[in-house]
PDB file of C-alpha atoms in Angstrom:
ATOM      1  CA  MET A   1     136.186 117.794  76.385  1.00 79.00           C
ATOM      2  CA  GLU A   2     132.510 118.335  77.165  1.00 93.00           C
ATOM      3  CA  LYS A   3     131.614 117.431  80.736  1.00 97.00           C
ATOM      4  CA  ARG A   4     128.989 114.802  81.421  1.00 98.00           C
ATOM      5  CA  LEU A   5     125.829 115.620  83.368  1.00 98.00           C
ATOM      6  CA  VAL A   6     123.341 113.068  84.648  1.00 98.00           C
ATOM      7  CA  VAL A   7     119.945 114.109  85.969  1.00 98.00           C
ATOM      8  CA  LEU A   8     118.156 111.574  88.186  1.00 96.00           C
ATOM      9  CA  SER A   9     114.542 112.744  88.300  1.00 96.00           C
ATOM     10  CA  GLY A  10     111.492 111.587  90.215  1.00 93.00           C
ATOM     11  CA  ALA A  11     107.875 112.419  90.906  1.00 91.00           C
ATOM     12  CA  GLY A  12     108.596 115.830  92.440  1.00 92.00           C
ATOM     13  CA  ILE A  13     109.516 117.388  89.100  1.00 96.00           C
ATOM     14  CA  SER A  14     106.301 116.148  87.453  1.00 95.00           C
ATOM     15  CA  ALA A  15     104.133 117.213  90.390  1.00 92.00           C
ATOM     16  CA  GLU A  16     104.739 120.850  89.428  1.00 94.00           C
ATOM     17  CA  SER A  17     103.101 120.106  86.078  1.00 96.00           C
ATOM     18  CA  GLY A  18     100.007 118.780  87.847  1.00 92.00           C
ATOM     19  CA  ILE A  19     100.747 115.066  87.725  1.00 90.00           C
ATOM     20  CA  LYS A  20      99.546 113.296  90.868  1.00 75.00           C
ATOM     21  CA  THR A  21     101.973 111.036  92.730  1.00 68.00           C
ATOM     22  CA  PHE A  22     100.976 108.102  94.891  1.00 61.00           C
ATOM     23  CA  ARG A  23     103.738 108.945  97.362  1.00 56.00           C
ATOM     24  CA  ASP A  24     101.854 112.020  98.509  1.00 54.00           C
ATOM     25  CA  ALA A  25      98.810 110.184  99.793  1.00 51.00           C
ATOM     26  CA  ASP A  26      99.831 107.315 102.079  1.00 54.00           C
ATOM     27  CA  GLY A  27     100.313 104.862  99.234  1.00 54.00           C
ATOM     28  CA  LEU A  28      96.982 105.710  97.598  1.00 58.00           C
ATOM     29  CA  TRP A  29      97.125 106.749  93.952  1.00 66.00           C
ATOM     30  CA  GLU A  30      93.975 108.527  92.776  1.00 67.00           C
ATOM     31  CA  GLY A  31      92.088 106.684  95.526  1.00 74.00           C
ATOM     32  CA  HIS A  32      93.462 103.248  94.673  1.00 80.00           C
ATOM     33  CA  ASP A  33      95.754 101.086  96.744  1.00 85.00           C
ATOM     34  CA  VAL A  34      98.908 101.238  94.650  1.00 86.00           C
ATOM     35  CA  MET A  35      99.257  97.445  94.653  1.00 91.00           C
ATOM     36  CA  GLU A  36      95.852  97.151  92.960  1.00 93.00           C
ATOM     37  CA  VAL A  37      96.990  99.156  89.966  1.00 93.00           C
ATOM     38  CA  ALA A  38     100.773  98.822  89.904  1.00 93.00           C
ATOM     39  CA  SER A  39     101.629  95.174  90.543  1.00 95.00           C
ATOM     40  CA  PRO A  40     101.451  91.916  88.555  1.00 97.00           C
ATOM     41  CA  GLN A  41      99.061  90.615  91.229  1.00 97.00           C
ATOM     42  CA  GLY A  42      96.724  93.556  90.694  1.00 97.00           C
ATOM     43  CA  TRP A  43      96.810  92.958  86.938  1.00 98.00           C
ATOM     44  CA  THR A  44      95.959  89.275  87.376  1.00 97.00           C
ATOM     45  CA  LYS A  45      93.168  90.099  89.814  1.00 97.00           C
ATOM     46  CA  ASN A  46      91.422  92.867  87.865  1.00 97.00           C
ATOM     47  CA  LYS A  47      92.743  93.746  84.405  1.00 97.00           C
ATOM     48  CA  GLU A  48      89.822  96.079  83.667  1.00 97.00           C
ATOM     49  CA  LEU A  49      90.579  98.208  86.736  1.00 96.00           C
ATOM     50  CA  VAL A  50      94.258  98.453  85.804  1.00 97.00           C
ATOM     51  CA  LEU A  51      93.471  99.352  82.178  1.00 97.00           C
ATOM     52  CA  GLN A  52      90.984 102.010  83.300  1.00 95.00           C
ATOM     53  CA  PHE A  53      93.505 103.433  85.767  1.00 94.00           C
ATOM     54  CA  TYR A  54      96.217 103.901  83.136  1.00 95.00           C
ATOM     55  CA  ASN A  55      93.713 105.193  80.577  1.00 96.00           C
ATOM     56  CA  GLU A  56      92.861 107.947  83.062  1.00 93.00           C
ATOM     57  CA  ARG A  57      96.563 108.662  83.695  1.00 94.00           C
ATOM     58  CA  ARG A  58      97.128 108.883  79.929  1.00 96.00           C
ATOM     59  CA  LYS A  59      94.264 111.354  79.511  1.00 95.00           C
ATOM     60  CA  GLN A  60      95.594 113.454  82.376  1.00 93.00           C
ATOM     61  CA  LEU A  61      99.108 113.518  80.911  1.00 96.00           C
ATOM     62  CA  LEU A  62      97.749 114.851  77.612  1.00 96.00           C
ATOM     63  CA  THR A  63      96.555 117.949  79.504  1.00 96.00           C
ATOM     64  CA  CYS A  64      99.875 118.595  81.279  1.00 96.00           C
ATOM     65  CA  VAL A  65     102.830 120.606  80.008  1.00 98.00           C
ATOM     66  CA  PRO A  66     106.521 120.673  80.991  1.00 98.00           C
ATOM     67  CA  ASN A  67     107.441 123.146  83.712  1.00 98.00           C
ATOM     68  CA  LYS A  68     110.456 125.440  84.028  1.00 98.00           C
ATOM     69  CA  ALA A  69     112.557 122.722  85.682  1.00 98.00           C
ATOM     70  CA  HIS A  70     112.143 120.473  82.625  1.00 98.00           C
ATOM     71  CA  LEU A  71     113.094 123.384  80.366  1.00 98.00           C
ATOM     72  CA  VAL A  72     116.230 124.301  82.343  1.00 98.00           C
ATOM     73  CA  ILE A  73     117.396 120.669  82.313  1.00 98.00           C
ATOM     74  CA  ALA A  74     116.933 120.574  78.532  1.00 98.00           C
ATOM     75  CA  GLU A  75     118.817 123.871  78.204  1.00 98.00           C
ATOM     76  CA  LEU A  76     121.822 122.341  79.982  1.00 98.00           C
ATOM     77  CA  GLU A  77     122.382 120.175  76.893  1.00 98.00           C
ATOM     78  CA  HIS A  78     124.029 123.283  75.411  1.00 97.00           C
ATOM     79  CA  TYR A  79     126.732 123.045  78.103  1.00 97.00           C
ATOM     80  CA  PHE A  80     127.016 119.373  79.039  1.00 98.00           C
ATOM     81  CA  GLN A  81     126.717 115.952  77.493  1.00 98.00           C
ATOM     82  CA  THR A  82     123.438 115.373  79.330  1.00 98.00           C
ATOM     83  CA  THR A  83     121.523 112.199  80.134  1.00 98.00           C
ATOM     84  CA  VAL A  84     118.238 112.209  82.037  1.00 98.00           C
ATOM     85  CA  ILE A  85     117.535 109.031  84.004  1.00 97.00           C
ATOM     86  CA  THR A  86     113.970 109.291  85.243  1.00 96.00           C
ATOM     87  CA  GLN A  87     111.679 107.275  87.475  1.00 93.00           C
ATOM     88  CA  ASN A  88     108.762 109.115  85.876  1.00 95.00           C
ATOM     89  CA  VAL A  89     106.539 107.469  83.283  1.00 96.00           C
ATOM     90  CA  ASP A  90     105.413 110.750  81.690  1.00 97.00           C
ATOM     91  CA  ASP A  91     106.962 112.336  78.589  1.00 98.00           C
ATOM     92  CA  LEU A  92     107.499 115.809  80.062  1.00 98.00           C
ATOM     93  CA  HIS A  93     111.301 115.626  79.779  1.00 98.00           C
ATOM     94  CA  GLU A  94     110.902 114.833  76.071  1.00 98.00           C
ATOM     95  CA  ARG A  95     108.411 117.630  75.523  1.00 98.00           C
ATOM     96  CA  GLY A  96     110.628 119.958  77.540  1.00 98.00           C
ATOM     97  CA  GLY A  97     113.396 119.449  74.992  1.00 98.00           C
ATOM     98  CA  SER A  98     115.694 116.822  76.530  1.00 98.00           C
ATOM     99  CA  THR A  99     116.974 114.382  73.924  1.00 98.00           C
ATOM    100  CA  ALA A 100     118.712 111.590  75.896  1.00 98.00           C
ATOM    101  CA  ILE A 101     116.303 110.026  78.390  1.00 98.00           C
ATOM    102  CA  ILE A 102     116.234 106.644  80.093  1.00 98.00           C
ATOM    103  CA  HIS A 103     112.850 105.733  81.630  1.00 98.00           C
ATOM    104  CA  LEU A 104     113.565 103.331  84.476  1.00 95.00           C
ATOM    105  CA  HIS A 105     109.920 102.608  85.232  1.00 94.00           C
ATOM    106  CA  GLY A 106     108.445 102.518  81.749  1.00 97.00           C
ATOM    107  CA  GLU A 107     106.394 105.013  79.750  1.00 97.00           C
ATOM    108  CA  LEU A 108     102.727 105.902  80.000  1.00 97.00           C
ATOM    109  CA  PHE A 109     102.419 106.582  76.262  1.00 98.00           C
ATOM    110  CA  LYS A 110     103.608 103.063  75.410  1.00 98.00           C
ATOM    111  CA  VAL A 111     102.056  99.619  75.727  1.00 98.00           C
ATOM    112  CA  ARG A 112     103.555  96.203  75.193  1.00 98.00           C
ATOM    113  CA  SER A 113     102.569  92.681  74.240  1.00 98.00           C
ATOM    114  CA  THR A 114     101.615  90.417  77.127  1.00 97.00           C
ATOM    115  CA  ALA A 115     103.312  87.555  75.262  1.00 97.00           C
ATOM    116  CA  ASN A 116     106.556  89.302  74.290  1.00 96.00           C
ATOM    117  CA  PRO A 117     107.795  92.214  76.454  1.00 93.00           C
ATOM    118  CA  ASN A 118     110.103  93.331  73.635  1.00 94.00           C
ATOM    119  CA  LEU A 119     107.147  94.226  71.407  1.00 97.00           C
ATOM    120  CA  ILE A 120     106.446  97.809  72.475  1.00 97.00           C
ATOM    121  CA  TYR A 121     104.037 100.239  70.812  1.00 98.00           C
ATOM    122  CA  ASP A 122     103.388 103.983  71.023  1.00 98.00           C
ATOM    123  CA  TRP A 123      99.908 104.475  72.491  1.00 98.00           C
ATOM    124  CA  LYS A 124      98.158 107.719  73.428  1.00 97.00           C
ATOM    125  CA  THR A 125      94.516 106.620  73.486  1.00 97.00           C
ATOM    126  CA  ASP A 126      92.602 104.205  75.704  1.00 98.00           C
ATOM    127  CA  LEU A 127      93.856 100.609  75.878  1.00 98.00           C
ATOM    128  CA  THR A 128      91.143  97.961  76.201  1.00 98.00           C
ATOM    129  CA  SER A 129      91.154  94.218  76.770  1.00 96.00           C
ATOM    130  CA  ALA A 130      89.926  93.833  73.173  1.00 97.00           C
ATOM    131  CA  ASP A 131      93.028  95.492  71.683  1.00 98.00           C
ATOM    132  CA  ARG A 132      95.465  93.095  70.032  1.00 97.00           C
ATOM    133  CA  ASN A 133      98.861  93.463  68.384  1.00 97.00           C
ATOM    134  CA  GLU A 134      99.741  92.096  64.952  1.00 96.00           C
ATOM    135  CA  GLN A 135     100.380  88.663  66.486  1.00 96.00           C
ATOM    136  CA  GLY A 136      96.934  88.560  68.066  1.00 97.00           C
ATOM    137  CA  HIS A 137      98.162  89.031  71.620  1.00 97.00           C
ATOM    138  CA  SER A 138      96.625  91.343  74.195  1.00 97.00           C
ATOM    139  CA  MET A 139      98.617  94.266  75.558  1.00 98.00           C
ATOM    140  CA  ARG A 140      99.396  95.850  78.902  1.00 98.00           C
ATOM    141  CA  PRO A 141     100.742  99.223  80.016  1.00 98.00           C
ATOM    142  CA  HIS A 142     104.494  99.539  79.415  1.00 98.00           C
ATOM    143  CA  ILE A 143     105.073 100.243  83.102  1.00 97.00           C
ATOM    144  CA  VAL A 144     107.469  98.579  85.541  1.00 96.00           C
ATOM    145  CA  TRP A 145     105.198  97.480  88.372  1.00 95.00           C
ATOM    146  CA  PHE A 146     106.192  96.726  91.958  1.00 91.00           C
ATOM    147  CA  GLY A 147     107.985  93.393  92.117  1.00 92.00           C
ATOM    148  CA  GLU A 148     109.075  93.465  88.464  1.00 95.00           C
ATOM    149  CA  MET A 149     112.589  93.747  87.098  1.00 93.00           C
ATOM    150  CA  VAL A 150     113.914  97.170  86.050  1.00 93.00           C
ATOM    151  CA  PRO A 151     115.551  96.276  82.716  1.00 92.00           C
ATOM    152  CA  GLU A 152     116.764  99.824  81.970  1.00 95.00           C
ATOM    153  CA  LEU A 153     118.778  99.981  85.189  1.00 95.00           C
ATOM    154  CA  GLU A 154     121.792  98.232  83.651  1.00 95.00           C
ATOM    155  CA  ARG A 155     121.787 100.701  80.753  1.00 96.00           C
ATOM    156  CA  ALA A 156     121.699 103.637  83.178  1.00 97.00           C
ATOM    157  CA  ILE A 157     124.654 102.603  85.355  1.00 97.00           C
ATOM    158  CA  PRO A 158     127.494 103.526  82.925  1.00 98.00           C
ATOM    159  CA  TYR A 159     126.123 107.056  82.539  1.00 98.00           C
ATOM    160  CA  VAL A 160     126.247 107.556  86.309  1.00 97.00           C
ATOM    161  CA  GLU A 161     129.735 106.062  86.482  1.00 97.00           C
ATOM    162  CA  GLN A 162     131.032 108.538  83.882  1.00 98.00           C
ATOM    163  CA  ALA A 163     129.209 111.640  85.148  1.00 98.00           C
ATOM    164  CA  ASP A 164     131.150 114.730  86.230  1.00 97.00           C
ATOM    165  CA  VAL A 165     128.009 116.329  87.665  1.00 98.00           C
ATOM    166  CA  ILE A 166     124.848 114.653  88.967  1.00 97.00           C
ATOM    167  CA  ILE A 167     121.543 116.334  89.820  1.00 97.00           C
ATOM    168  CA  ILE A 168     119.061 114.348  91.898  1.00 95.00           C
ATOM    169  CA  ILE A 169     115.719 116.121  91.579  1.00 95.00           C
ATOM    170  CA  GLY A 170     112.237 115.490  92.922  1.00 92.00           C
ATOM    171  CA  THR A 171     112.906 112.048  94.326  1.00 87.00           C
ATOM    172  CA  SER A 172     113.009 110.713  97.871  1.00 76.00           C
ATOM    173  CA  LEU A 173     116.013 108.465  97.127  1.00 72.00           C
ATOM    174  CA  GLN A 174     113.985 105.732  98.820  1.00 72.00           C
ATOM    175  CA  VAL A 175     112.748 103.785  95.789  1.00 67.00           C
ATOM    176  CA  TYR A 176     115.052 100.884  94.966  1.00 67.00           C
ATOM    177  CA  PRO A 177     116.694  99.837  92.768  1.00 66.00           C
ATOM    178  CA  ALA A 178     116.680 103.360  91.279  1.00 65.00           C
ATOM    179  CA  ALA A 179     118.066 104.856  94.507  1.00 75.00           C
ATOM    180  CA  SER A 180     121.119 102.585  94.257  1.00 87.00           C
ATOM    181  CA  LEU A 181     122.314 104.397  91.120  1.00 92.00           C
ATOM    182  CA  ILE A 182     124.060 107.081  93.139  1.00 91.00           C
ATOM    183  CA  ASP A 183     126.369 104.394  94.534  1.00 90.00           C
ATOM    184  CA  PHE A 184     127.965 104.180  91.067  1.00 94.00           C
ATOM    185  CA  ALA A 185     129.014 107.837  90.977  1.00 95.00           C
ATOM    186  CA  GLN A 186     132.761 108.467  90.799  1.00 95.00           C
ATOM    187  CA  PRO A 187     134.288 109.894  94.009  1.00 94.00           C
ATOM    188  CA  ASN A 188     134.986 113.322  92.500  1.00 95.00           C
ATOM    189  CA  ALA A 189     131.548 113.762  90.909  1.00 96.00           C
ATOM    190  CA  ILE A 190     129.724 116.911  92.038  1.00 97.00           C
ATOM    191  CA  ILE A 191     126.240 116.010  93.284  1.00 96.00           C
ATOM    192  CA  TYR A 192     123.249 118.301  93.774  1.00 96.00           C
ATOM    193  CA  TYR A 193     120.046 117.170  95.453  1.00 95.00           C
ATOM    194  CA  VAL A 194     116.992 119.314  94.736  1.00 96.00           C
ATOM    195  CA  ASP A 195     113.827 118.422  96.647  1.00 93.00           C
ATOM    196  CA  LEU A 196     111.318 120.432  98.658  1.00 91.00           C
ATOM    197  CA  HIS A 197     111.432 117.789 101.407  1.00 88.00           C
ATOM    198  CA  PRO A 198     114.877 116.202 101.002  1.00 89.00           C
ATOM    199  CA  ALA A 199     115.594 112.845 102.593  1.00 84.00           C
ATOM    200  CA  SER A 200     118.710 112.370 104.696  1.00 83.00           C
ATOM    201  CA  THR A 201     121.887 112.027 102.649  1.00 82.00           C
ATOM    202  CA  SER A 202     124.151 110.969 105.525  1.00 79.00           C
ATOM    203  CA  HIS A 203     124.265 107.324 104.418  1.00 77.00           C
ATOM    204  CA  PHE A 204     126.008 108.287 101.161  1.00 78.00           C
ATOM    205  CA  ASN A 205     129.199 109.233 103.037  1.00 78.00           C
ATOM    206  CA  ARG A 206     130.095 111.893 100.492  1.00 85.00           C
ATOM    207  CA  PRO A 207     129.406 115.612 100.031  1.00 90.00           C
ATOM    208  CA  ILE A 208     126.028 116.340  98.450  1.00 93.00           C
ATOM    209  CA  LYS A 209     124.759 119.887  97.889  1.00 95.00           C
ATOM    210  CA  VAL A 210     121.184 119.858  99.173  1.00 95.00           C
ATOM    211  CA  ILE A 211     118.765 122.473  97.836  1.00 96.00           C
ATOM    212  CA  ALA A 212     115.502 122.247  99.784  1.00 96.00           C
ATOM    213  CA  LYS A 213     113.326 123.880  97.144  1.00 96.00           C
ATOM    214  CA  THR A 214     110.843 122.887  94.478  1.00 96.00           C
ATOM    215  CA  ALA A 215     112.249 121.491  91.251  1.00 97.00           C
ATOM    216  CA  THR A 216     111.726 124.786  89.420  1.00 97.00           C
ATOM    217  CA  GLU A 217     113.145 126.985  92.192  1.00 97.00           C
ATOM    218  CA  GLY A 218     116.100 124.667  92.659  1.00 97.00           C
ATOM    219  CA  MET A 219     117.008 124.451  88.972  1.00 98.00           C
ATOM    220  CA  LEU A 220     116.768 128.221  88.560  1.00 97.00           C
ATOM    221  CA  GLN A 221     119.013 128.652  91.619  1.00 97.00           C
ATOM    222  CA  ILE A 222     121.792 126.346  90.408  1.00 97.00           C
ATOM    223  CA  LYS A 223     121.556 127.001  86.655  1.00 97.00           C
ATOM    224  CA  GLU A 224     124.315 129.650  86.478  1.00 96.00           C
ATOM    225  CA  GLU A 225     126.546 127.660  88.823  1.00 96.00           C
ATOM    226  CA  LEU A 226     126.145 124.626  86.541  1.00 97.00           C
ATOM    227  CA  ILE A 227     126.955 126.655  83.421  1.00 96.00           C
ATOM    228  CA  HIS A 228     130.083 127.930  85.157  1.00 95.00           C
ATOM    229  CA  LEU A 229     131.020 124.356  86.128  1.00 94.00           C
ATOM    230  CA  SER A 230     130.673 123.227  82.523  1.00 95.00           C
ATOM    231  CA  GLN A 231     133.328 125.741  81.478  1.00 91.00           C
ATOM    232  CA  GLU A 232     135.917 124.882  84.119  1.00 87.00           C
ATOM    233  CA  GLU A 233     138.992 123.006  82.986  1.00 75.00           C
TER     234      GLU A 233
END
């Protein structure tokens, strides 16, 4: 039976493709206090600023391409039943070739109705306050902001519970509730943690293989080991 692999990815994997992360600059994201552009309060206070901010992020993402780490993760679908659970709002896993992806924090190339969060639309151009959906309602970025629920979390948990191998890559393991996912891993799951500046793993009380390298370097290092693992009985 094909083994199950879950990849939990964060900002570090996208950073290698040139996508800026707010974590790297004392909570400032492209010069903005993150709460101004990534919270319901910020949206209520200044919708135009928030729309402009995500329009700029969307334009930037259109110029970025997947890096080798994205490609190696996609390649592992040949050896494992693979699910990517990402905190990232970009589409680089998709463009890198991965086919089963859960976006915990939303997607930059999608927007949704302000009246009905279940009405979600693909959107790669600028979003303005004048844009309306077919029901006449305005729209907002399809992003999970600070203080909002993470609806995809419940969908992600069973994949972690059933995983034989888990790769945590490019994330500090400090952002909750996403960081709590590892608590659902089965006791015998093999866990790798790839991050250039890894956080302490002592609180997990279980063996975790830490690879203190960039996402690309780390994935290239463990690729053959993972392929070998996929073939073990």
